[in-house]
Amino acid sequence: MRGQVDAFTYDALPARIVMGAGKRKDVAAEVERLGCKCPLIVTTHEQAALGDDIARQFDVGSTTLFAAAAMHTPWDVTQRALEAAQSARADCVIAIGGGSSIGLSKAIALRTKLPQIVLPTTYAGSEVTPIIGETRDGQKHTQRTLEVLPEVVIYDIEFTLTLPVSLSVASGLNAIAHGVEALYAADANPVTSMMAEDGIAALAESLPNIVQSPDSIEARRLAQYGAWLCGTCLGTVGMGLHHKICHVLGGTFNLAHAQTHAVMIPHVVAYNAHAASDAMLRIARALNARHAWTGLHELAVKLDAPRSLETLGMPESGIERAVELTMQNFYSNPRAPDADALLHMLRQAWRGVPPEPME
Ligand code: NAD
């Protein structure tokens, strides 16, 4: 079942993807390929040692490490990183880490036009999107511009071996959510739909194996492949209700990014169930399940993923506010906004009960 091939527009994004265990050894060659010599290396504080390790591929004194990337790309950190780039006369940025390190690298690229070489260590997918979210004066502002799309992505599977199982699960479900929403996007096209379905299937197959054997290179390889496919979908087509609601929940109640995605995706799929039947069939097929929403819920149970907003720290009193904010500037979504249904959905997700398809 391929789905209907209807009229479509497909904007492919430029990408150089290098994938494989041990591929971090190619970083210096990729920097040279871009005609650069003095990289600024960015990581989080916890991942600074990975930055030091990459720096050894370069002449002593030619690299600068900035190890202070933080969640949601705070502006004060970006300012300090920009100063570091300027005083080091950096000619490119190397980011190692998840969405936080990559967000900082994008923020630097936006202001300096420096090329980026990115080595992802989670499944969030930011490395293949032209999207940047930044926080300034307590407000998160997101924009889409090709100026932040990294020039080179090196997926070294070995970097993901240290990703704790709980974060691997949440991050993997975060990636699945990109694929799910791509399948019912208003601007879906046959290429991203193919990538989305294969990406969801790769993650649904590999995540249970990662839970069993976190050191399995095979499982990690398949998960990162799935994350790349789903991230590419996120970068290419528009996202719907799920991404809007996660944005609201993360921004208003400071909930953890990947875990919020993990809790919400089965519920949003149930909300959209009757408005996107072709996408639902493809999601179910990728999950090898009878229905898309039960398949996602069963996968979350199997992975022991977070399933309630309460456990993530959201106050029950915030549910109505979350619905109000979700209704504002509603993203394109197969099912129209319905405040009562959204309220019901969020109450279910808050309690952590299985999702129900809604008329
Ligand atoms: P993250 O980058 O914030 O990482 C979470 C924590 O895990 C950090 O402490 C990090 O150092 C650590 N970590 C990461 N990889 C590790 C590994 N392999 N081993 C051990 N520790 C590791 O997490 P994330 O979920 O990848 O990123 C979330 C951020 O990315 C949010 O700010 C989100 O908005 C953004 N994001 C942006 C896009 C986009 O397209 N712009 C896409 C997805 C996420």
PDB file of N, CA, C and O in Angstrom, residues 7 20 86 97 103 161 182 194 241 243 264 275 300 309 320:
ATOM      1  N   ALA A   7      -0.948  15.425  -6.722  1.00  0.00           N
ATOM      2  CA  ALA A   7      -0.074  16.566  -7.029  1.00  0.00           C
ATOM      3  C   ALA A   7       0.735  16.906  -5.779  1.00  0.00           C
ATOM      4  O   ALA A   7       0.239  16.780  -4.665  1.00  0.00           O
ATOM      5  N   GLY A  20      28.410   5.968   9.958  1.00  0.00           N
ATOM      6  CA  GLY A  20      29.118   4.715  10.235  1.00  0.00           C
ATOM      7  C   GLY A  20      29.866   4.756  11.551  1.00  0.00           C
ATOM      8  O   GLY A  20      30.251   5.834  12.031  1.00  0.00           O
ATOM      9  N   GLN A  86      34.826  34.801  17.584  1.00  0.00           N
ATOM     10  CA  GLN A  86      35.512  35.973  17.041  1.00  0.00           C
ATOM     11  C   GLN A  86      36.950  36.056  17.533  1.00  0.00           C
ATOM     12  O   GLN A  86      37.878  36.251  16.743  1.00  0.00           O
ATOM     13  N   GLY A  97      26.905  16.561  19.861  1.00  0.00           N
ATOM     14  CA  GLY A  97      25.888  16.452  20.905  1.00  0.00           C
ATOM     15  C   GLY A  97      24.497  16.319  20.335  1.00  0.00           C
ATOM     16  O   GLY A  97      24.307  16.003  19.164  1.00  0.00           O
ATOM     17  N   GLY A 103      21.815  23.350  18.385  1.00  0.00           N
ATOM     18  CA  GLY A 103      21.116  24.642  18.415  1.00  0.00           C
ATOM     19  C   GLY A 103      22.111  25.791  18.547  1.00  0.00           C
ATOM     20  O   GLY A 103      22.010  26.818  17.871  1.00  0.00           O
ATOM     21  N   LEU A 161      26.329   5.247  21.910  1.00  0.00           N
ATOM     22  CA  LEU A 161      26.388   4.119  22.858  1.00  0.00           C
ATOM     23  C   LEU A 161      26.253   4.584  24.310  1.00  0.00           C
ATOM     24  O   LEU A 161      25.781   3.845  25.164  1.00  0.00           O
ATOM     25  N   ALA A 182       4.914  13.921   9.620  1.00  0.00           N
ATOM     26  CA  ALA A 182       5.237  14.114   8.194  1.00  0.00           C
ATOM     27  C   ALA A 182       4.233  13.361   7.312  1.00  0.00           C
ATOM     28  O   ALA A 182       3.909  13.799   6.215  1.00  0.00           O
ATOM     29  N   MET A 194       7.871   8.259   2.217  1.00  0.00           N
ATOM     30  CA  MET A 194       8.648   7.018   2.164  1.00  0.00           C
ATOM     31  C   MET A 194       9.700   7.014   3.287  1.00  0.00           C
ATOM     32  O   MET A 194       9.894   6.023   3.986  1.00  0.00           O
ATOM     33  N   LEU A 241      -0.329  19.302  14.999  1.00  0.00           N
ATOM     34  CA  LEU A 241      -0.766  19.461  16.394  1.00  0.00           C
ATOM     35  C   LEU A 241       0.250  18.947  17.420  1.00  0.00           C
ATOM     36  O   LEU A 241       0.483  19.584  18.443  1.00  0.00           O
ATOM     37  N   HIS A 243       3.541  18.730  17.380  1.00  0.00           N
ATOM     38  CA  HIS A 243       4.682  19.615  17.614  1.00  0.00           C
ATOM     39  C   HIS A 243       4.217  20.917  18.278  1.00  0.00           C
ATOM     40  O   HIS A 243       4.918  21.481  19.122  1.00  0.00           O
ATOM     41  N   MET A 264       3.158  12.463  24.467  1.00  0.00           N
ATOM     42  CA  MET A 264       2.039  12.997  23.675  1.00  0.00           C
ATOM     43  C   MET A 264       1.742  12.268  22.372  1.00  0.00           C
ATOM     44  O   MET A 264       0.598  12.268  21.908  1.00  0.00           O
ATOM     45  N   ALA A 275      -9.118  11.580  10.732  1.00  0.00           N
ATOM     46  CA  ALA A 275      -8.947  12.671   9.767  1.00  0.00           C
ATOM     47  C   ALA A 275      -7.771  12.416   8.823  1.00  0.00           C
ATOM     48  O   ALA A 275      -7.487  13.235   7.949  1.00  0.00           O
ATOM     49  N   ALA A 300       5.356   2.294  23.508  1.00  0.00           N
ATOM     50  CA  ALA A 300       5.754   3.059  24.698  1.00  0.00           C
ATOM     51  C   ALA A 300       5.750   2.160  25.940  1.00  0.00           C
ATOM     52  O   ALA A 300       6.643   2.249  26.785  1.00  0.00           O
ATOM     53  N   LEU A 309       1.924  13.117  31.673  1.00  0.00           N
ATOM     54  CA  LEU A 309       2.455  14.476  31.831  1.00  0.00           C
ATOM     55  C   LEU A 309       2.657  14.778  33.319  1.00  0.00           C
ATOM     56  O   LEU A 309       3.520  15.574  33.674  1.00  0.00           O
ATOM     57  N   GLU A 320      -5.996  23.551  31.161  1.00  0.00           N
ATOM     58  CA  GLU A 320      -6.847  24.479  30.394  1.00  0.00           C
ATOM     59  C   GLU A 320      -6.005  25.550  29.703  1.00  0.00           C
ATOM     60  O   GLU A 320      -6.260  25.912  28.560  1.00  0.00           O
TER      61      GLU A 320
END
